[in-house]
């Protein structure tokens, strides 16, 4: 279930004022770093991919899904979410982001159920509106729990 | 018909697109057994790997080895309506009957 991975421990809400997109990805990932899901190299890897390939992790209006190849830097499947109340430009003003999802995968299959739930959550525009107006990790967790 | 969803890593967003493709095919009353759906990273996207490749539009240049007519660019991965609209155009082009024949002409 999505709420097993995305919950009050892995969801962060901050103002985000003055933050760069690199800092946003690092801040979003911090709970996963702290609980041993990922190692620091995974954060660098997610940032490097965007520097190299562009802002393709911008999966919908105001939403990014940062992820990369595990390359030995991921210990188990994990997800995290940072909501920045300010929009932050992901490489350019054409890609303004408020919802920063982080996905840590260990292989090509074990995270797919979570991706399915995440797709269900985000393809419903009502949910996205609710996520964007939520002001605390508790509020966001309630929205995510309702999808399951 | 082989439909592939492609992203840089083949891990996250490509699977989201594959799900939206599958949901559309089901909604259009088609038999999923007539289609081969997959998701892959850009390195695996060789011309023979599928009939059509769905990809987020900023990654277009990563598929420069593929014929342009096989590439379907998506502006938003989570916009299920966009995937549906573009998939229905492909179905029409290939004379595959489906429930909503909206893009004829």
CSV table of C-alpha atoms in Angstrom, one decimal:
chain,number,residue,atom,x,y,z
A,1,UNK,CA,0.0,0.0,0.0
A,2,UNK,CA,1.1,3.5,-0.8
A,3,UNK,CA,0.5,4.6,2.8
A,4,UNK,CA,3.1,2.0,4.0
A,5,UNK,CA,5.8,4.0,2.2
A,6,UNK,CA,4.3,7.5,2.2
A,7,UNK,CA,3.3,8.4,5.7
A,8,UNK,CA,3.9,11.1,8.4
A,9,UNK,CA,7.5,9.9,8.7
A,10,UNK,CA,8.3,10.3,5.0
A,11,UNK,CA,6.1,13.3,4.1
A,12,UNK,CA,7.6,16.8,4.7
A,13,UNK,CA,5.9,20.2,4.3
A,14,UNK,CA,8.1,23.4,4.2
A,15,UNK,CA,7.9,26.8,2.8
A,16,UNK,CA,10.6,26.2,0.3
A,17,UNK,CA,11.4,29.8,-0.1
A,18,UNK,CA,14.8,30.4,-1.7
A,19,UNK,CA,15.4,26.7,-2.2
A,20,UNK,CA,17.0,25.3,-5.4
A,21,UNK,CA,15.6,22.2,-7.1
A,22,UNK,CA,18.7,20.3,-6.0
A,23,UNK,CA,18.0,21.3,-2.4
A,24,UNK,CA,14.4,20.3,-2.8
A,25,UNK,CA,15.3,16.8,-3.9
A,26,UNK,CA,17.8,16.5,-1.1
A,27,UNK,CA,15.2,17.7,1.5
A,28,UNK,CA,12.5,15.4,0.1
A,29,UNK,CA,14.9,12.5,0.4
A,30,UNK,CA,16.2,13.2,3.9
A,31,UNK,CA,13.7,10.9,5.7
A,32,UNK,CA,14.8,8.0,3.5
A,33,UNK,CA,18.4,8.8,4.2
A,34,UNK,CA,17.7,9.0,8.0
A,35,UNK,CA,15.9,5.7,8.1
A,36,UNK,CA,18.5,3.8,6.1
A,37,UNK,CA,16.4,3.3,3.0
A,38,UNK,CA,18.9,5.0,0.8
A,39,UNK,CA,22.5,6.1,0.9
A,40,UNK,CA,23.7,9.6,0.1
A,41,UNK,CA,24.9,8.5,-3.3
A,42,UNK,CA,21.3,8.0,-4.4
A,43,UNK,CA,20.4,11.6,-3.9
A,44,UNK,CA,23.4,12.7,-6.0
A,45,UNK,CA,22.4,10.2,-8.6
A,46,UNK,CA,18.9,11.6,-8.8
A,47,UNK,CA,20.2,15.1,-9.2
A,48,UNK,CA,22.8,14.1,-11.8
A,49,UNK,CA,20.2,12.5,-14.0
A,50,UNK,CA,18.2,15.7,-14.2
A,51,UNK,CA,21.4,17.7,-14.8
A,52,UNK,CA,22.2,15.3,-17.7
A,53,UNK,CA,18.8,14.5,-19.1
A,54,UNK,CA,16.7,17.5,-18.3
A,55,UNK,CA,13.5,18.0,-16.3
A,56,UNK,CA,11.7,14.8,-17.5
A,57,UNK,CA,10.9,14.0,-13.8
A,58,UNK,CA,8.3,16.7,-14.1
A,59,UNK,CA,5.4,14.2,-14.5
A,60,UNK,CA,2.5,16.7,-14.4
A,61,UNK,CA,1.7,20.2,-13.5
A,62,UNK,CA,3.6,21.2,-10.3
A,63,UNK,CA,4.6,17.5,-9.7
A,64,UNK,CA,8.1,15.9,-9.9
A,65,UNK,CA,9.0,12.2,-9.3
A,66,UNK,CA,12.7,12.1,-8.6
A,67,UNK,CA,14.2,8.7,-9.1
A,68,UNK,CA,17.3,7.0,-10.6
A,69,UNK,CA,19.0,3.6,-11.0
A,70,UNK,CA,19.7,2.1,-7.6
A,71,UNK,CA,23.4,1.3,-8.4
A,72,UNK,CA,23.9,-0.1,-4.9
A,73,UNK,CA,22.7,3.1,-3.2
A,74,UNK,CA,19.3,1.8,-2.3
A,75,UNK,CA,18.8,-0.7,0.6
A,76,UNK,CA,15.0,-1.2,0.2
A,77,UNK,CA,12.0,0.1,-1.7
A,78,UNK,CA,11.0,3.5,-0.4
A,79,UNK,CA,9.1,6.7,-1.2
A,80,UNK,CA,9.1,10.2,0.2
A,81,UNK,CA,7.2,13.4,-0.5
A,82,UNK,CA,8.1,17.0,0.0
A,83,UNK,CA,5.6,19.7,-0.4
A,84,UNK,CA,7.1,23.2,-0.8
A,85,UNK,CA,4.5,25.9,-0.4
A,86,UNK,CA,6.5,28.1,-2.8
A,87,UNK,CA,7.0,26.8,-6.3
A,88,UNK,CA,10.6,25.9,-7.2
A,89,UNK,CA,11.9,25.9,-10.8
A,90,UNK,CA,13.1,22.5,-11.9
A,91,UNK,CA,16.0,23.6,-14.2
A,92,UNK,CA,13.8,26.3,-15.7
A,93,UNK,CA,10.7,28.5,-15.1
A,94,UNK,CA,8.8,26.2,-17.5
A,95,UNK,CA,8.9,23.5,-14.8
A,96,UNK,CA,7.6,24.9,-11.6
A,97,UNK,CA,7.2,22.3,-8.9
A,98,UNK,CA,5.4,22.1,-5.5
A,99,UNK,CA,5.1,18.4,-5.0
A,100,UNK,CA,8.5,16.5,-4.9
A,101,UNK,CA,8.0,12.7,-4.8
A,102,UNK,CA,11.1,10.6,-4.4
A,103,UNK,CA,11.1,6.9,-5.5
A,104,UNK,CA,13.8,4.5,-4.4
A,105,UNK,CA,13.7,1.2,-6.3
A,106,UNK,CA,15.9,-1.9,-5.7
A,107,UNK,CA,15.0,-3.7,-9.0
A,108,UNK,CA,12.6,-3.3,-11.9
A,109,UNK,CA,9.5,-4.9,-10.2
A,110,UNK,CA,9.3,-4.7,-6.4
A,111,UNK,CA,8.1,-1.1,-6.4
A,112,UNK,CA,5.5,-1.4,-9.1
A,113,UNK,CA,2.5,-1.8,-6.8
A,114,UNK,CA,3.4,1.5,-5.2
A,115,UNK,CA,3.7,3.1,-8.6
A,116,UNK,CA,0.3,1.8,-9.4
A,117,UNK,CA,-1.2,3.4,-6.3
A,118,UNK,CA,0.7,6.6,-7.0
A,119,UNK,CA,-0.7,6.7,-10.5
A,120,UNK,CA,-4.2,6.2,-9.1
A,121,UNK,CA,-3.6,9.1,-6.7
A,122,UNK,CA,-2.2,11.6,-9.2
A,123,UNK,CA,-4.3,10.9,-12.3
A,124,UNK,CA,-7.3,12.1,-10.2
A,125,UNK,CA,-7.0,15.9,-10.5
A,126,UNK,CA,-9.2,16.3,-7.3
A,127,UNK,CA,-6.5,14.6,-5.3
A,128,UNK,CA,-3.8,16.8,-6.8
A,129,UNK,CA,-5.7,19.9,-5.9
A,130,UNK,CA,-6.1,18.6,-2.3
A,131,UNK,CA,-2.4,17.8,-2.1
A,132,UNK,CA,-1.4,21.2,-3.4
A,133,UNK,CA,-3.6,23.0,-0.8
A,134,UNK,CA,-2.6,20.7,2.2
A,135,UNK,CA,-0.5,22.5,4.8
A,136,UNK,CA,0.8,19.6,7.0
A,137,UNK,CA,2.2,16.1,6.5
A,138,UNK,CA,-0.9,14.9,8.5
A,139,UNK,CA,-3.2,16.4,5.9
A,140,UNK,CA,-1.3,14.9,3.1
A,141,UNK,CA,-1.2,11.5,4.7
A,142,UNK,CA,-5.0,11.6,5.0
A,143,UNK,CA,-5.4,12.1,1.3
A,144,UNK,CA,-2.9,9.3,0.5
A,145,UNK,CA,-4.7,6.9,2.9
A,146,UNK,CA,-8.0,7.5,1.1
A,147,UNK,CA,-6.6,6.2,-2.2
A,148,UNK,CA,-5.9,2.7,-0.8
B,1,UNK,CA,0.3,-4.3,-31.6
B,2,UNK,CA,3.3,-3.5,-29.4
B,3,UNK,CA,3.1,-0.4,-27.2
B,4,UNK,CA,6.0,0.6,-25.1
B,5,UNK,CA,6.3,3.3,-22.5
B,6,UNK,CA,9.8,4.7,-22.2
B,7,UNK,CA,11.6,6.7,-19.5
B,8,UNK,CA,15.2,7.5,-18.7
B,9,UNK,CA,15.5,4.8,-16.0
B,10,UNK,CA,12.6,2.5,-17.0
B,11,UNK,CA,11.7,2.3,-13.4
B,12,UNK,CA,9.1,4.9,-12.5
B,13,UNK,CA,7.3,7.1,-15.0
B,14,UNK,CA,7.3,4.6,-17.8
B,15,UNK,CA,5.3,2.2,-15.7
B,16,UNK,CA,2.8,5.0,-14.9
B,17,UNK,CA,2.3,5.6,-18.7
B,18,UNK,CA,1.9,1.8,-19.2
B,19,UNK,CA,-0.9,1.8,-16.7
B,20,UNK,CA,-2.6,4.7,-18.4
B,21,UNK,CA,-2.3,2.8,-21.8
B,22,UNK,CA,-3.8,-0.3,-20.3
B,23,UNK,CA,-6.6,1.6,-18.7
B,24,UNK,CA,-7.4,3.3,-22.0
B,25,UNK,CA,-7.4,0.0,-23.9
B,26,UNK,CA,-9.8,-1.5,-21.4
B,27,UNK,CA,-12.0,1.6,-21.4
B,28,UNK,CA,-12.2,1.4,-25.2
B,29,UNK,CA,-13.5,-2.1,-25.0
B,30,UNK,CA,-10.4,-3.8,-26.6
B,31,UNK,CA,-9.0,-7.2,-25.7
B,32,UNK,CA,-5.7,-6.7,-23.9
B,33,UNK,CA,-4.4,-10.0,-25.4
B,34,UNK,CA,-4.2,-8.3,-28.8
B,35,UNK,CA,-1.6,-5.9,-27.4
B,36,UNK,CA,1.8,-6.3,-26.0
B,37,UNK,CA,2.5,-3.6,-23.4
B,38,UNK,CA,5.8,-2.9,-21.9
B,39,UNK,CA,7.9,-0.3,-20.1
B,40,UNK,CA,11.6,0.2,-20.7
B,41,UNK,CA,14.5,2.6,-20.3
B,42,UNK,CA,15.7,4.7,-23.3
B,43,UNK,CA,18.7,2.4,-23.9
B,44,UNK,CA,16.3,-0.5,-24.5
B,45,UNK,CA,14.1,1.4,-27.0
B,46,UNK,CA,15.4,0.0,-30.3
B,47,UNK,CA,13.2,0.4,-33.4
B,48,UNK,CA,12.1,-3.3,-33.3
B,49,UNK,CA,11.2,-3.2,-29.6
B,50,UNK,CA,7.7,-1.8,-30.2
B,51,UNK,CA,5.3,-0.4,-32.8
B,52,UNK,CA,4.9,2.8,-30.8
B,53,UNK,CA,6.9,4.4,-28.0
B,54,UNK,CA,5.3,6.7,-25.5
B,55,UNK,CA,7.7,9.2,-23.9
B,56,UNK,CA,7.7,12.4,-21.8
B,57,UNK,CA,8.3,15.2,-24.3
B,58,UNK,CA,11.6,16.6,-22.9
B,59,UNK,CA,13.2,13.2,-23.5
B,60,UNK,CA,12.5,13.2,-27.2
B,61,UNK,CA,16.1,13.6,-28.2
B,62,UNK,CA,17.0,10.5,-26.3
B,63,UNK,CA,15.0,8.5,-28.9
B,64,UNK,CA,16.7,10.0,-32.0
B,65,UNK,CA,17.5,6.4,-33.1
B,66,UNK,CA,13.8,5.7,-33.6
B,67,UNK,CA,11.6,6.6,-36.6
B,68,UNK,CA,9.6,9.7,-35.8
B,69,UNK,CA,6.3,8.2,-36.7
B,70,UNK,CA,6.8,5.6,-33.9
B,71,UNK,CA,7.2,8.2,-31.2
B,72,UNK,CA,4.3,9.5,-29.1
B,73,UNK,CA,5.2,12.6,-27.0
B,74,UNK,CA,3.4,13.2,-23.8
B,75,UNK,CA,3.4,16.6,-22.1
B,76,UNK,CA,2.1,15.2,-18.8
B,77,UNK,CA,2.7,11.7,-17.6
B,78,UNK,CA,-0.2,11.7,-15.1
B,79,UNK,CA,-2.7,13.3,-17.6
B,80,UNK,CA,-4.6,10.1,-18.4
B,81,UNK,CA,-6.8,12.0,-20.9
B,82,UNK,CA,-3.7,13.0,-22.9
B,83,UNK,CA,-2.5,9.4,-23.1
B,84,UNK,CA,-6.0,8.3,-24.0
B,85,UNK,CA,-6.4,10.9,-26.8
B,86,UNK,CA,-3.1,10.1,-28.4
B,87,UNK,CA,-3.6,6.3,-28.1
B,88,UNK,CA,-7.0,6.7,-29.7
B,89,UNK,CA,-5.4,8.5,-32.7
B,90,UNK,CA,-3.1,5.5,-33.1
B,91,UNK,CA,-6.0,3.1,-32.9
B,92,UNK,CA,-7.8,5.0,-35.6
B,93,UNK,CA,-4.8,5.2,-37.8
B,94,UNK,CA,-4.4,1.5,-37.6
B,95,UNK,CA,-8.1,0.9,-38.2
B,96,UNK,CA,-8.6,-0.7,-34.9
B,97,UNK,CA,-12.2,-0.3,-33.8
B,98,UNK,CA,-12.8,1.0,-30.3
B,99,UNK,CA,-15.6,2.4,-28.3
B,100,UNK,CA,-14.8,6.1,-28.7
B,101,UNK,CA,-14.1,6.9,-32.4
B,102,UNK,CA,-13.4,10.5,-31.6
B,103,UNK,CA,-10.4,11.4,-33.7
B,104,UNK,CA,-11.6,10.4,-37.2
B,105,UNK,CA,-11.1,12.7,-40.1
